[in-house]
Short mmCIF file of C-alpha atoms in Angstrom, two decimals:
data_model
loop_
_atom_site.label_atom_id
_atom_site.label_comp_id
_atom_site.label_asym_id
_atom_site.label_seq_id
_atom_site.Cartn_x
_atom_site.Cartn_y
_atom_site.Cartn_z
CA UNK A 1290 -96.34 -199.04 242.06
CA UNK A 1291 -94.46 -201.64 244.17
CA UNK A 1292 -91.67 -202.09 241.96
CA UNK A 1293 -91.31 -198.63 241.08
CA UNK A 1294 -90.75 -198.15 245.03
CA UNK A 1295 -88.58 -200.81 245.48
CA UNK A 1296 -86.00 -199.29 242.62
CA UNK A 1297 -86.54 -195.99 244.18
CA UNK A 1298 -85.66 -197.05 247.46
CA UNK A 1299 -82.60 -198.68 246.27
CA UNK A 1300 -81.07 -195.98 244.44
CA UNK A 1301 -82.18 -193.23 246.83
CA UNK A 1302 -81.46 -195.07 250.11
CA UNK A 1303 -83.05 -192.86 252.90
CA UNK A 1304 -84.00 -189.94 250.52
CA UNK A 1305 -87.77 -191.19 249.90
CA UNK A 1306 -89.75 -191.41 253.40
CA UNK A 1307 -92.58 -193.73 252.85
CA UNK A 1308 -95.55 -193.47 254.97
CA UNK A 1309 -98.21 -196.30 254.67
CA UNK A 1310 -99.02 -196.41 251.19
CA UNK A 1311 -98.08 -192.78 250.22
CA UNK A 1312 -94.41 -192.01 249.63
CA UNK A 1313 -94.02 -188.13 249.83
CA UNK A 1314 -90.70 -186.86 247.89
CA UNK A 1315 -88.71 -184.73 250.43
CA UNK A 1316 -88.38 -181.05 250.08
CA UNK A 1317 -84.67 -181.35 249.19
CA UNK A 1318 -85.23 -183.57 246.46
CA UNK A 1319 -87.19 -183.31 243.15
CA UNK A 1320 -88.26 -186.52 241.75
CA UNK A 1321 -88.81 -186.75 237.82
CA UNK A 1322 -90.60 -189.60 235.97
CA UNK A 1323 -89.43 -190.21 232.57
CA UNK A 1324 -88.28 -192.59 229.72
CA UNK A 1325 -84.61 -193.21 230.07
CA UNK A 1326 -83.70 -196.57 228.98
CA UNK A 1327 -82.18 -195.20 225.70
CA UNK A 1328 -79.10 -193.63 227.54
CA UNK A 1329 -75.58 -194.95 226.69
CA UNK A 1330 -73.69 -192.12 227.84
CA UNK A 1331 -73.32 -189.01 229.72
CA UNK A 1332 -70.14 -187.75 228.59
CA UNK A 1333 -71.42 -184.28 226.66
CA UNK A 1334 -68.94 -185.05 223.77
CA UNK A 1335 -70.99 -187.95 222.84
CA UNK A 1336 -74.45 -187.73 224.54
CA UNK A 1337 -77.28 -187.46 222.21
CA UNK A 1338 -80.44 -189.79 223.37
CA UNK A 1339 -83.36 -188.24 225.33
CA UNK A 1340 -82.64 -189.14 228.81
CA UNK A 1341 -79.03 -188.44 228.50
CA UNK A 1342 -79.28 -184.91 227.22
CA UNK A 1343 -81.82 -184.30 229.80
CA UNK A 1344 -79.49 -184.94 232.44
CA UNK A 1345 -76.32 -183.35 231.10
CA UNK A 1346 -77.98 -180.15 230.63
CA UNK A 1347 -78.22 -179.76 234.24
CA UNK A 1348 -74.32 -180.59 234.66
CA UNK A 1349 -72.72 -178.80 231.67
CA UNK A 1350 -72.74 -175.33 230.44
CA UNK A 1351 -72.08 -174.11 227.04
CA UNK A 1352 -70.55 -170.96 226.29
CA UNK A 1353 -73.92 -169.11 225.03
CA UNK A 1354 -77.42 -170.26 225.08
CA UNK A 1355 -80.84 -168.83 223.95
CA UNK A 1356 -84.10 -167.88 225.92
CA UNK A 1357 -86.79 -170.49 225.96
CA UNK A 1358 -89.11 -167.83 226.01
CA UNK A 1359 -87.89 -165.96 222.66
CA UNK A 1360 -85.18 -168.07 220.89
CA UNK A 1361 -84.35 -165.30 218.81
CA UNK A 1362 -82.59 -164.05 221.96
CA UNK A 1363 -78.97 -165.51 222.36
CA UNK A 1364 -77.49 -164.69 225.40
CA UNK A 1365 -74.01 -165.71 227.39
CA UNK A 1366 -73.07 -168.21 229.86
CA UNK A 1367 -69.48 -168.94 230.26
CA UNK A 1368 -68.78 -166.35 227.64
CA UNK A 1369 -69.82 -162.93 228.82
CA UNK A 1370 -69.53 -161.48 225.24
CA UNK A 1371 -68.12 -162.14 221.55
CA UNK A 1372 -67.52 -160.50 218.43
CA UNK A 1373 -67.19 -161.89 214.88
CA UNK A 1374 -64.76 -160.79 212.19
CA UNK A 1375 -65.38 -158.91 208.89
CA UNK A 1376 -65.21 -161.81 206.76
CA UNK A 1377 -67.64 -163.73 209.04
CA UNK A 1378 -64.99 -166.48 210.07
CA UNK A 1379 -63.62 -165.83 213.14
CA UNK A 1380 -65.74 -165.78 216.40
CA UNK A 1381 -64.08 -164.40 219.56
CA UNK A 1382 -65.11 -164.72 222.86
CA UNK A 1383 -64.36 -163.40 225.88
CA UNK A 1384 -64.85 -165.83 228.92
CA UNK A 1385 -66.92 -164.93 231.89
CA UNK A 1386 -64.59 -164.36 235.05
CA UNK A 1387 -67.16 -165.10 237.75
CA UNK A 1388 -67.74 -168.79 236.34
CA UNK A 1389 -66.31 -172.05 237.77
CA UNK A 1390 -66.41 -175.57 237.90
CA UNK A 1391 -67.94 -177.94 240.44
CA UNK A 1392 -64.19 -178.51 241.61
CA UNK A 1393 -64.04 -174.74 242.38
CA UNK A 1394 -61.70 -174.53 239.39
CA UNK A 1395 -62.09 -171.10 237.52
CA UNK A 1396 -63.77 -171.50 233.59
CA UNK A 1397 -61.20 -170.42 231.45
CA UNK A 1398 -60.56 -170.32 227.43
CA UNK A 1399 -58.39 -173.28 227.77
CA UNK A 1400 -61.25 -175.45 229.11
CA UNK A 1401 -63.47 -174.43 226.32
CA UNK A 1402 -60.76 -175.27 224.07
CA UNK A 1403 -60.35 -178.71 225.16
CA UNK A 1404 -63.92 -179.25 225.35
CA UNK A 1405 -64.49 -178.35 221.96
CA UNK A 1406 -61.64 -179.96 220.45
CA UNK A 1407 -62.53 -183.37 222.40
CA UNK A 1408 -65.62 -183.54 220.53
CA UNK A 1409 -64.23 -183.59 217.31
CA UNK A 1410 -61.07 -185.50 218.35
CA UNK A 1411 -63.33 -188.20 220.10
CA UNK A 1412 -65.20 -188.30 216.70
CA UNK A 1413 -68.32 -189.57 218.19
CA UNK A 1414 -71.64 -189.81 216.46
CA UNK A 1415 -72.57 -186.34 217.41
CA UNK A 1416 -69.33 -184.92 216.27
CA UNK A 1417 -71.12 -183.97 213.22
CA UNK A 1418 -72.80 -181.19 215.15
CA UNK A 1419 -69.02 -179.24 215.01
CA UNK A 1420 -67.64 -181.25 211.97
CA UNK A 1421 -70.26 -178.97 210.00
CA UNK A 1422 -67.66 -175.70 210.37
CA UNK A 1423 -64.95 -177.37 208.53
CA UNK A 1424 -63.36 -178.83 212.03
CA UNK A 1425 -61.50 -182.03 211.43
CA UNK A 1426 -59.14 -184.06 213.64
CA UNK A 1427 -56.10 -182.25 211.62
CA UNK A 1428 -57.19 -178.82 211.83
CA UNK A 1429 -59.22 -178.57 214.87
CA UNK A 1430 -55.97 -177.43 216.96
CA UNK A 1431 -55.50 -174.58 214.30
CA UNK A 1432 -59.16 -173.81 214.37
CA UNK A 1433 -60.25 -173.69 218.24
CA UNK A 1434 -57.47 -171.72 220.17
CA UNK A 1435 -57.21 -170.38 223.59
CA UNK A 1436 -55.26 -166.93 223.27
CA UNK A 1437 -55.23 -166.66 227.03
CA UNK A 1438 -57.24 -167.30 230.11
CA UNK A 1439 -59.86 -165.11 228.95
CA UNK A 1440 -59.90 -165.22 225.28
CA UNK A 1441 -61.18 -167.96 222.76
CA UNK A 1442 -61.44 -167.95 218.95
CA UNK A 1443 -63.10 -170.28 216.97
CA UNK A 1444 -62.50 -170.07 212.76
CA UNK A 1445 -65.06 -171.33 210.66
CA UNK A 1446 -64.55 -172.70 207.19
CA UNK A 1447 -66.91 -170.23 205.68
CA UNK A 1448 -69.14 -167.29 206.26
CA UNK A 1449 -72.46 -168.52 208.04
CA UNK A 1450 -75.44 -166.94 209.17
CA UNK A 1451 -73.71 -166.00 212.63
CA UNK A 1452 -76.89 -167.16 214.84
CA UNK A 1453 -76.46 -170.45 213.14
CA UNK A 1454 -72.80 -170.58 214.85
CA UNK A 1455 -73.64 -169.03 217.93
CA UNK A 1456 -76.99 -171.75 218.27
CA UNK A 1457 -74.72 -174.88 217.39
CA UNK A 1458 -72.48 -173.92 220.45
CA UNK A 1459 -75.47 -173.68 222.58
CA UNK A 1460 -76.48 -176.83 221.91
CA UNK A 1461 -75.69 -180.02 224.59
CA UNK A 1462 -72.58 -180.70 222.56
CA UNK A 1463 -71.34 -177.42 223.43
CA UNK A 1464 -70.97 -178.28 227.07
CA UNK A 1465 -67.70 -177.24 228.64
CA UNK A 1466 -65.61 -179.65 231.16
CA UNK A 1467 -63.07 -178.90 233.72
CA UNK A 1468 -59.95 -179.70 231.59
CA UNK A 1469 -57.76 -179.94 234.57
CA UNK A 1470 -59.57 -182.60 236.14
CA UNK A 1471 -60.71 -184.68 232.87
CA UNK A 1472 -56.94 -184.46 231.52
CA UNK A 1473 -56.04 -186.45 234.87
CA UNK A 1474 -58.27 -189.44 233.62
CA UNK A 1475 -57.34 -189.50 229.82
CA UNK A 1476 -56.85 -193.34 229.12
CA UNK A 1477 -54.95 -194.81 226.26
CA UNK A 1478 -57.15 -196.83 224.04
CA UNK A 1479 -56.88 -200.15 222.70
CA UNK A 1480 -55.58 -198.36 218.83
CA UNK A 1481 -53.09 -196.37 221.20
CA UNK A 1482 -55.11 -192.81 220.92
CA UNK A 1483 -56.16 -190.89 223.73
CA UNK A 1484 -59.91 -191.16 224.94
CA UNK A 1485 -59.75 -187.89 226.57
CA UNK A 1486 -61.31 -189.19 229.53
CA UNK A 1487 -64.34 -190.35 227.65
CA UNK A 1488 -64.66 -193.58 229.56
CA UNK A 1489 -64.25 -191.83 232.73
CA UNK A 1490 -66.86 -189.49 231.96
CA UNK A 1491 -68.92 -191.67 229.96
CA UNK A 1492 -71.09 -193.35 233.17
CA UNK A 1493 -69.94 -192.52 236.65
CA UNK A 1494 -68.38 -189.23 236.67
CA UNK A 1495 -68.93 -185.41 235.78
CA UNK A 1496 -66.93 -182.82 235.49
CA UNK A 1497 -69.08 -179.31 234.71
CA UNK A 1498 -70.02 -175.83 235.78
CA UNK A 1499 -73.93 -176.59 235.70
CA UNK A 1500 -76.14 -176.71 239.11
CA UNK A 1501 -75.64 -180.21 239.77
CA UNK A 1502 -73.31 -182.92 239.34
CA UNK A 1503 -73.51 -186.68 238.54
CA UNK A 1504 -73.96 -188.98 241.87
CA UNK A 1505 -75.06 -191.88 240.36
CA UNK A 1506 -76.48 -193.42 236.91
CA UNK A 1507 -78.27 -196.88 237.25
CA UNK A 1508 -78.75 -197.63 233.53
CA UNK A 1509 -82.37 -198.20 232.85
CA UNK A 1510 -83.41 -197.37 236.19
CA UNK A 1511 -82.62 -194.12 237.55
CA UNK A 1512 -80.18 -190.92 237.57
CA UNK A 1513 -79.27 -189.22 240.93
CA UNK A 1514 -77.68 -185.78 240.72
CA UNK A 1515 -76.49 -183.68 243.31
CA UNK A 1516 -76.30 -179.77 244.10
CA UNK A 1517 -73.15 -178.41 243.23
CA UNK A 1518 -71.58 -176.85 246.32
CA UNK A 1519 -69.63 -174.68 244.06
CA UNK A 1520 -72.06 -173.44 241.66
CA UNK A 1521 -71.38 -170.00 240.76
CA UNK A 1522 -74.96 -169.09 239.71
CA UNK A 1523 -78.07 -168.72 241.83
CA UNK A 1524 -77.89 -171.59 244.13
CA UNK A 1525 -80.29 -174.62 242.97
CA UNK A 1526 -83.44 -174.60 245.17
CA UNK A 1527 -83.47 -178.32 245.79
CA UNK A 1528 -80.25 -180.76 246.73
CA UNK A 1529 -80.84 -183.62 244.47
CA UNK A 1530 -82.71 -184.07 241.15
CA UNK A 1531 -83.95 -188.13 240.95
CA UNK A 1532 -84.81 -189.07 237.49
CA UNK A 1533 -86.76 -192.31 237.32
CA UNK A 1534 -87.12 -194.61 234.44
CA UNK A 1535 -91.08 -194.63 234.36
CA UNK A 1536 -92.11 -195.03 230.78
CA UNK A 1537 -95.87 -195.99 231.19
CA UNK A 1538 -98.38 -192.81 231.29
CA UNK A 1539 -100.88 -194.28 233.72
CA UNK A 1540 -97.95 -195.33 236.13
CA UNK A 1541 -96.73 -191.88 236.09
CA UNK A 1542 -99.95 -190.39 237.00
CA UNK A 1543 -100.83 -192.88 239.77
CA UNK A 1544 -97.03 -191.88 241.22
CA UNK A 1545 -97.93 -188.24 240.85
CA UNK A 1546 -101.55 -188.45 242.59
CA UNK A 1547 -100.06 -190.29 245.33
CA UNK A 1548 -97.03 -187.95 245.61
CA UNK A 1549 -94.30 -190.23 245.13
CA UNK A 1550 -93.05 -188.35 242.18
CA UNK A 1551 -92.75 -184.51 241.84
CA UNK A 1552 -92.97 -184.34 237.88
CA UNK A 1553 -94.34 -186.31 235.29
CA UNK A 1554 -92.90 -186.05 231.81
CA UNK A 1555 -94.74 -188.58 229.85
CA UNK A 1556 -98.33 -188.29 230.40
CA UNK A 1557 -100.58 -189.22 227.59
CA UNK A 1558 -103.85 -187.34 226.95
CA UNK A 1559 -106.34 -189.54 228.99
CA UNK A 1560 -104.14 -188.79 232.09
CA UNK A 1561 -103.71 -185.22 231.55
CA UNK A 1562 -107.25 -185.28 231.40
CA UNK A 1563 -107.80 -187.29 234.60
CA UNK A 1564 -105.56 -185.13 236.83
CA UNK A 1565 -106.77 -181.73 235.45
CA UNK A 1566 -109.21 -181.06 238.35
CA UNK A 1567 -107.13 -182.15 241.06
CA UNK A 1568 -105.88 -179.06 243.12
CA UNK A 1569 -102.73 -181.11 244.19
CA UNK A 1570 -101.43 -181.06 240.56
CA UNK A 1571 -100.66 -178.37 237.81
CA UNK A 1572 -99.95 -178.43 234.36
CA UNK A 1573 -97.07 -176.28 232.80
CA UNK A 1574 -97.84 -175.83 228.99
CA UNK A 1575 -94.97 -174.85 226.76
CA UNK A 1576 -93.73 -174.59 223.00
CA UNK A 1577 -91.85 -178.02 221.83
CA UNK A 1578 -89.68 -178.40 218.50
CA UNK A 1579 -90.13 -182.33 218.76
CA UNK A 1580 -91.34 -183.82 215.35
CA UNK A 1581 -92.83 -187.23 215.42
CA UNK A 1582 -92.46 -188.89 212.14
CA UNK A 1583 -91.47 -192.29 210.48
CA UNK A 1584 -88.40 -193.17 208.20
CA UNK A 1585 -88.75 -195.55 205.04
CA UNK A 1586 -85.45 -197.12 204.42
CA UNK A 1587 -85.07 -196.62 200.70
CA UNK A 1588 -82.55 -199.77 200.51
CA UNK A 1589 -85.73 -201.77 200.63
CA UNK A 1590 -86.50 -202.49 196.89
CA UNK A 1591 -90.15 -201.59 197.41
CA UNK A 1592 -89.36 -198.38 199.40
CA UNK A 1593 -86.94 -197.27 196.41
CA UNK A 1594 -89.98 -196.93 194.31
CA UNK A 1595 -91.27 -193.35 194.87
CA UNK A 1596 -94.73 -194.16 194.06
CA UNK A 1597 -94.90 -196.62 197.13
CA UNK A 1598 -93.50 -193.87 199.36
CA UNK A 1599 -96.15 -191.51 198.30
CA UNK A 1600 -98.53 -194.15 199.08
CA UNK A 1601 -97.51 -194.32 202.44
CA UNK A 1602 -98.11 -190.71 202.99
CA UNK A 1603 -101.72 -191.51 202.11
CA UNK A 1604 -101.61 -194.13 204.76
CA UNK A 1605 -101.85 -192.09 207.59
CA UNK A 1606 -104.88 -190.76 209.59
CA UNK A 1607 -103.36 -187.53 210.63
CA UNK A 1608 -106.09 -185.93 211.87
CA UNK A 1609 -107.86 -189.08 213.75
CA UNK A 1610 -104.52 -190.03 215.40
CA UNK A 1611 -104.27 -186.27 216.57
CA UNK A 1612 -107.90 -185.98 217.69
CA UNK A 1613 -107.93 -189.42 219.50
CA UNK A 1614 -104.21 -190.79 220.73
CA UNK A 1615 -102.51 -187.45 220.55
CA UNK A 1616 -105.59 -185.34 221.90
CA UNK A 1617 -104.30 -182.01 223.02
CA UNK A 1618 -100.57 -183.29 223.17
CA UNK A 1619 -99.78 -182.96 219.09
CA UNK A 1620 -100.66 -180.87 216.04
CA UNK A 1621 -100.45 -182.18 212.48
CA UNK A 1622 -97.21 -181.07 211.05
CA UNK A 1623 -95.81 -182.48 207.91
CA UNK A 1624 -92.80 -180.67 207.02
CA UNK A 1625 -89.30 -181.03 208.61
CA UNK A 1626 -88.73 -177.67 210.27
CA UNK A 1627 -91.09 -177.08 213.25
CA UNK A 1628 -93.32 -174.20 213.78
CA UNK A 1629 -91.75 -171.68 215.86
CA UNK A 1630 -88.08 -171.57 213.96
CA UNK A 1631 -87.21 -169.85 211.07
CA UNK A 1632 -88.75 -171.07 208.19
CA UNK A 1633 -91.37 -173.29 209.93
CA UNK A 1634 -94.43 -171.73 209.96
CA UNK A 1635 -95.45 -172.55 206.29
CA UNK A 1636 -98.56 -174.52 207.05
CA UNK A 1637 -98.07 -177.12 204.47
CA UNK A 1638 -99.84 -180.37 205.22
CA UNK A 1639 -100.97 -181.69 201.65
CA UNK A 1640 -101.41 -185.35 202.91
CA UNK A 1641 -104.57 -186.85 204.34
CA UNK A 1642 -105.85 -190.25 204.99
CA UNK A 1643 -106.40 -191.77 201.23
CA UNK A 1644 -106.85 -195.43 200.74
CA UNK A 1645 -107.90 -195.55 197.57
CA UNK A 1646 -105.45 -193.01 196.20
CA UNK A 1647 -102.96 -195.24 197.99
CA UNK A 1648 -103.79 -198.35 196.34
CA UNK A 1649 -103.61 -196.50 192.85
CA UNK A 1650 -100.29 -195.27 193.53
CA UNK A 1651 -99.30 -198.72 194.58
CA UNK A 1652 -100.70 -200.38 191.24
CA UNK A 1653 -98.88 -197.45 189.42
CA UNK A 1654 -95.65 -198.69 191.15
CA UNK A 1655 -96.14 -202.08 189.69
CA UNK A 1656 -94.88 -203.40 193.18
CA UNK A 1657 -96.67 -206.56 193.96
CA UNK A 1658 -99.02 -206.79 197.34
CA UNK A 1659 -98.76 -207.67 200.07
CA UNK A 1660 -95.60 -205.49 200.87
CA UNK A 1661 -94.29 -206.70 204.22
CA UNK A 1662 -92.18 -204.15 206.01
CA UNK A 1663 -89.99 -204.60 209.46
CA UNK A 1664 -91.22 -201.46 211.62
CA UNK A 1665 -89.08 -200.61 214.68
CA UNK A 1666 -91.05 -199.06 217.41
CA UNK A 1667 -89.82 -197.74 220.53
CA UNK A 1668 -92.05 -199.54 223.82
CA UNK A 1669 -92.93 -196.17 224.81
CA UNK A 1670 -96.03 -194.23 224.35
CA UNK A 1671 -97.10 -192.58 222.22
CA UNK A 1672 -94.97 -194.73 219.55
CA UNK A 1673 -96.47 -198.11 219.56
CA UNK A 1674 -99.99 -196.34 219.65
CA UNK A 1675 -99.21 -194.38 216.46
CA UNK A 1676 -97.47 -197.45 214.71
CA UNK A 1677 -100.42 -199.78 215.55
CA UNK A 1678 -103.03 -196.71 214.03
CA UNK A 1679 -100.55 -196.76 210.79
CA UNK A 1680 -100.43 -200.55 210.84
CA UNK A 1681 -104.38 -200.47 210.68
CA UNK A 1682 -104.87 -198.27 207.61
CA UNK A 1683 -101.72 -199.24 205.84
CA UNK A 1684 -102.97 -203.09 205.74
CA UNK A 1685 -106.03 -201.80 203.88
CA UNK A 1686 -103.96 -201.04 200.96
CA UNK A 1687 -101.45 -204.01 200.96
CA UNK A 1688 -98.58 -202.79 203.08
CA UNK A 1689 -98.16 -204.93 206.09
CA UNK A 1690 -96.07 -203.59 208.83
CA UNK A 1691 -94.57 -206.06 211.13
CA UNK A 1692 -94.29 -203.94 214.30
CA UNK A 1693 -91.09 -204.93 216.28
CA UNK A 1694 -91.55 -203.07 219.22
CA UNK A 1695 -88.41 -202.98 221.63
CA UNK A 1696 -86.31 -201.20 224.50
CA UNK A 1697 -84.84 -197.75 223.72
CA UNK A 1698 -81.42 -199.28 223.29
CA UNK A 1699 -82.04 -201.63 220.41
CA UNK A 1700 -84.24 -198.95 219.10
CA UNK A 1701 -81.60 -196.43 218.67
CA UNK A 1702 -79.35 -199.41 217.82
CA UNK A 1703 -81.39 -200.59 214.48
CA UNK A 1704 -81.72 -196.77 213.79
CA UNK A 1705 -78.50 -196.03 213.71
CA UNK A 1706 -77.32 -198.93 211.73
CA UNK A 1707 -80.43 -198.97 209.36
CA UNK A 1708 -81.14 -202.37 210.19
CA UNK A 1709 -84.62 -202.27 209.25
CA UNK A 1710 -87.35 -201.13 206.58
CA UNK A 1711 -89.51 -198.32 208.79
CA UNK A 1712 -88.41 -196.62 211.95
CA UNK A 1713 -91.09 -195.03 214.37
CA UNK A 1714 -89.54 -192.33 216.27
CA UNK A 1715 -89.06 -188.47 216.69
CA UNK A 1716 -86.49 -185.91 216.12
CA UNK A 1717 -85.83 -182.96 218.46
CA UNK A 1718 -83.37 -180.25 217.27
CA UNK A 1719 -79.87 -180.06 218.34
CA UNK A 1720 -80.09 -176.38 218.67
CA UNK A 1721 -83.12 -173.70 217.75
CA UNK A 1722 -81.93 -173.16 213.74
CA UNK A 1723 -83.49 -174.61 210.97
CA UNK A 1724 -80.38 -175.94 209.84
CA UNK A 1725 -80.56 -178.58 212.38
CA UNK A 1726 -83.19 -180.32 210.79
CA UNK A 1727 -82.56 -179.36 207.36
CA UNK A 1728 -78.89 -180.74 207.35
CA UNK A 1729 -79.93 -183.67 209.01
CA UNK A 1730 -82.94 -185.01 206.84
CA UNK A 1731 -81.53 -183.72 203.48
CA UNK A 1732 -77.65 -183.15 203.39
CA UNK A 1733 -75.79 -185.97 201.69
CA UNK A 1734 -72.18 -186.26 202.84
CA UNK A 1735 -70.07 -188.36 200.31
CA UNK A 1736 -67.84 -189.41 203.39
CA UNK A 1737 -70.43 -190.92 205.20
CA UNK A 1738 -72.70 -192.84 202.97
CA UNK A 1739 -74.72 -194.58 205.65
CA UNK A 1740 -75.49 -191.43 207.61
CA UNK A 1741 -73.68 -192.81 210.77
CA UNK A 1742 -72.52 -189.32 211.91
CA UNK A 1743 -76.48 -187.90 211.84
CA UNK A 1744 -77.36 -187.49 208.00
CA UNK A 1745 -80.67 -188.96 207.88
CA UNK A 1746 -81.03 -189.04 204.17
CA UNK A 1747 -77.96 -190.75 203.70
CA UNK A 1748 -79.14 -193.00 206.74
CA UNK A 1749 -82.35 -193.84 205.05
CA UNK A 1750 -80.63 -194.35 201.54
CA UNK A 1751 -81.74 -191.15 199.99
CA UNK A 1752 -80.30 -189.16 197.55
CA UNK A 1753 -82.09 -185.67 197.83
CA UNK A 1754 -80.08 -184.55 194.80
CA UNK A 1755 -80.33 -180.47 194.44
CA UNK A 1756 -81.99 -180.19 197.83
CA UNK A 1757 -78.81 -181.04 199.48
CA UNK A 1758 -76.91 -177.91 197.62
CA UNK A 1759 -80.09 -175.76 198.45
CA UNK A 1760 -79.70 -176.58 202.17
CA UNK A 1761 -75.92 -175.38 202.56
CA UNK A 1762 -77.02 -172.47 200.67
CA UNK A 1763 -79.63 -171.37 202.95
CA UNK A 1764 -77.29 -171.49 206.09
CA UNK A 1765 -75.08 -169.30 204.65
CA UNK A 1766 -77.70 -167.00 203.86
CA UNK A 1767 -76.68 -163.41 205.62
CA UNK A 1768 -80.13 -162.28 205.18
CA UNK A 1769 -82.89 -163.64 207.08
CA UNK A 1770 -86.17 -162.99 205.35
CA UNK A 1771 -84.07 -164.60 202.16
CA UNK A 1772 -83.47 -166.95 204.13
CA UNK A 1773 -86.67 -168.16 205.59
CA UNK A 1774 -87.98 -168.15 202.11
CA UNK A 1775 -85.26 -170.22 200.98
CA UNK A 1776 -86.27 -172.99 203.50
CA UNK A 1777 -89.94 -172.34 202.47
CA UNK A 1778 -89.25 -173.73 198.93
CA UNK A 1779 -86.91 -176.58 200.50
CA UNK A 1780 -89.38 -177.87 202.61
CA UNK A 1781 -92.07 -178.05 200.23
CA UNK A 1782 -89.91 -180.10 197.63
CA UNK A 1783 -88.81 -182.35 200.72
CA UNK A 1784 -92.16 -183.27 202.06
CA UNK A 1785 -93.37 -184.29 198.40
CA UNK A 1786 -90.34 -186.13 197.53
CA UNK A 1787 -88.31 -187.66 200.71
CA UNK A 1788 -88.69 -190.81 202.57
CA UNK A 1789 -89.60 -189.14 205.73
CA UNK A 1790 -93.33 -189.13 206.91
CA UNK A 1791 -93.56 -186.26 208.94
CA UNK A 1792 -97.06 -186.51 210.98
CA UNK A 1793 -96.98 -184.28 214.24
CA UNK A 1794 -95.51 -181.76 216.35
CA UNK A 1795 -95.32 -181.81 219.80
CA UNK A 1796 -97.24 -179.57 222.21
CA UNK A 1797 -95.50 -179.89 225.47
CA UNK A 1798 -98.07 -180.61 228.73
CA UNK A 1799 -96.08 -181.32 231.70
CA UNK A 1800 -97.81 -182.31 235.27
CA UNK A 1801 -95.98 -181.57 238.57
CA UNK A 1802 -97.15 -181.34 242.22
CA UNK A 1803 -98.67 -177.87 243.24
CA UNK A 1804 -95.63 -177.14 245.25
CA UNK A 1805 -92.69 -177.55 242.56
CA UNK A 1806 -91.79 -173.85 241.15
CA UNK A 1807 -89.26 -172.64 238.77
CA UNK A 1808 -89.34 -175.56 235.91
CA UNK A 1809 -88.26 -174.20 232.82
CA UNK A 1810 -89.18 -176.07 229.55
CA UNK A 1811 -87.11 -175.69 226.91
CA UNK A 1812 -87.85 -175.98 223.01
CA UNK A 1813 -85.46 -178.06 222.12
CA UNK A 1814 -84.00 -181.59 222.54
CA UNK A 1815 -84.67 -182.12 226.31
CA UNK A 1816 -83.63 -179.08 226.99
CA UNK A 1817 -85.97 -178.58 230.22
CA UNK A 1818 -83.94 -176.37 232.77
CA UNK A 1819 -84.18 -177.37 236.57
CA UNK A 1820 -81.43 -174.92 238.06
CA UNK A 1821 -84.29 -172.86 239.58
CA UNK A 1822 -86.20 -175.26 240.81
CA UNK A 1823 -87.56 -175.04 244.69
CA UNK A 1824 -90.18 -176.89 246.66
CA UNK A 1825 -92.55 -175.54 249.20
#
C-alpha cells in the first residue's frame, strides 16, 4: 500500500487527500485499480490492449454503438441515422448535428472520413478490423467519403449481414477524431509518408468527443482523464478518472476496503468473497464475452502433430480450475464464440481431464516424451494460476511446460511475433458479432502468413482448410437463423481440430465503493462506460 500511495500521489498531486492510514478519494475523482501495464498507445487508430481500450473508450466515440443490456440493439452516437443500399454495399450515415469535440469543433462527416481512412492509412496491427471490408490504402479515398458536412458514405466490397458492418464500426477502432486538430500535428515519417498525427495521439494527447480527455499517461503506472468541458451529452458526474496500475487482487481489495480506490476491476474469488459482507462495498455483476484460452504454436514440431494437440485438450482440469481458482468468476466454455453472441450458446464442451487418454494419444503420435514447451504467461492473476494448474496435469502425461511469467508488454510482444510454443491469455471480441472471433481464430490470410494483423490461425501456424471459407460465408449470410446454424457447425469442427484450447468464459464481478453510481459494464473488449458515473 505504501508504494501504491506514493505512485498515486505522484500522478494525482493534490487530488488524493490522505488522512493517517486512510486515503479517501475525493468526490470529484473516480479512482480505478486495474492491470494497465500492457498499453503501448492510446491512438484509436492502433490501440488494442486491454487498458488502452478501456481508456480510449472514455475519450472517443464511434458513429454507432450497441446497448450493453441488449447487444442486438444498435443505436446511433455520432451518426443519428443510417441507410443501406439495395445491393447491401453502401452505408450512408447522417451525422448527429449536436455532436462536438472537446475543442468545441462540430463533429462532421469530414472528421469521420478522416478518422476511418487513417485506420487504413496508418496500417497498424488493428487495421484488419476495417480491412475486412475490402478497404485498402489504394481504394480508401474512393470507399469512404464525406458527401457534405452531414453525410458520410462507406462502400464495402460485398454484401454482408448489415449488423456485422455496424458492429465493426461500433468498436474502439471506429473512434472518431477531431480532424482539424489532428491534421495540425501530422508528421513526416522516416520513409517520407504521413503519420496522420499518430505520434501526437499515441501517448500524451487526445482529440475526441467523449466525456473525458487525456491529461496524463505514465506508462505502467497510471492514466489520468479529465472532464471534457465541451461534452455534448449529459455532463460526466466526476471531474477526473484515475486508472491506477494495480494488478494484484489482494492489493486491490485492501485499497478498496480502506477507501483508497473506488473500483477494483481485478478481484479474484477469494477477495470477492472476503468483501461480500462489507456494507461499504457493492459488487456489480454483468455479462462478459472474454474467453480464456491457450494457443499452441504449430510451428513447434511436436505441436504440429494433431494427436499431441488433442492430448493437450485432455490435460486441463476444466471443472477443477473453475470450481477452485475461478470460483464464481468463470464458467467452462470450449468454443470460440461466447455465450450471448449469435451462435454462441451451443453448449459444446467435449473435453475433460483424462490423463490416460492423453498418454494414449501421445503414444499414438510417435512423439517422444518429455515434450518441453516454452509457455508465455502474463504475470497478472488469474493467468499464472491457470498456467500452473495446467502445468501440473500436463506433466503427468510427459509434457513439461516451461512457464515464462512476464509483464504485459513482453507477453503481447511474444504473442504477436509467435516467439513461443504456448501462449496463455484471453480473447475479447472487438465488436459483439460472432465474426470478430470466428475470423480471428479461423481465417487464413495468404497475404499475412504470420498473422501480424490479428488472424490467430495464421499466427499460431494453423491451416484451417475449408473452415476458413465457411467463416467467410457465414458473415455474408443474410438470414439470421441460417447464419446461427452455420456458426454452430463451424465451432464444433473448430474446437476439435484447432490448436486453441478454450477453457473458460469470464463472468464479470466488479467491486466498488457503495457511493459510486452509474458504472455500465460492457460485454466486449474493455467496453465499460464511465460517462454517467457519480459519487454520493
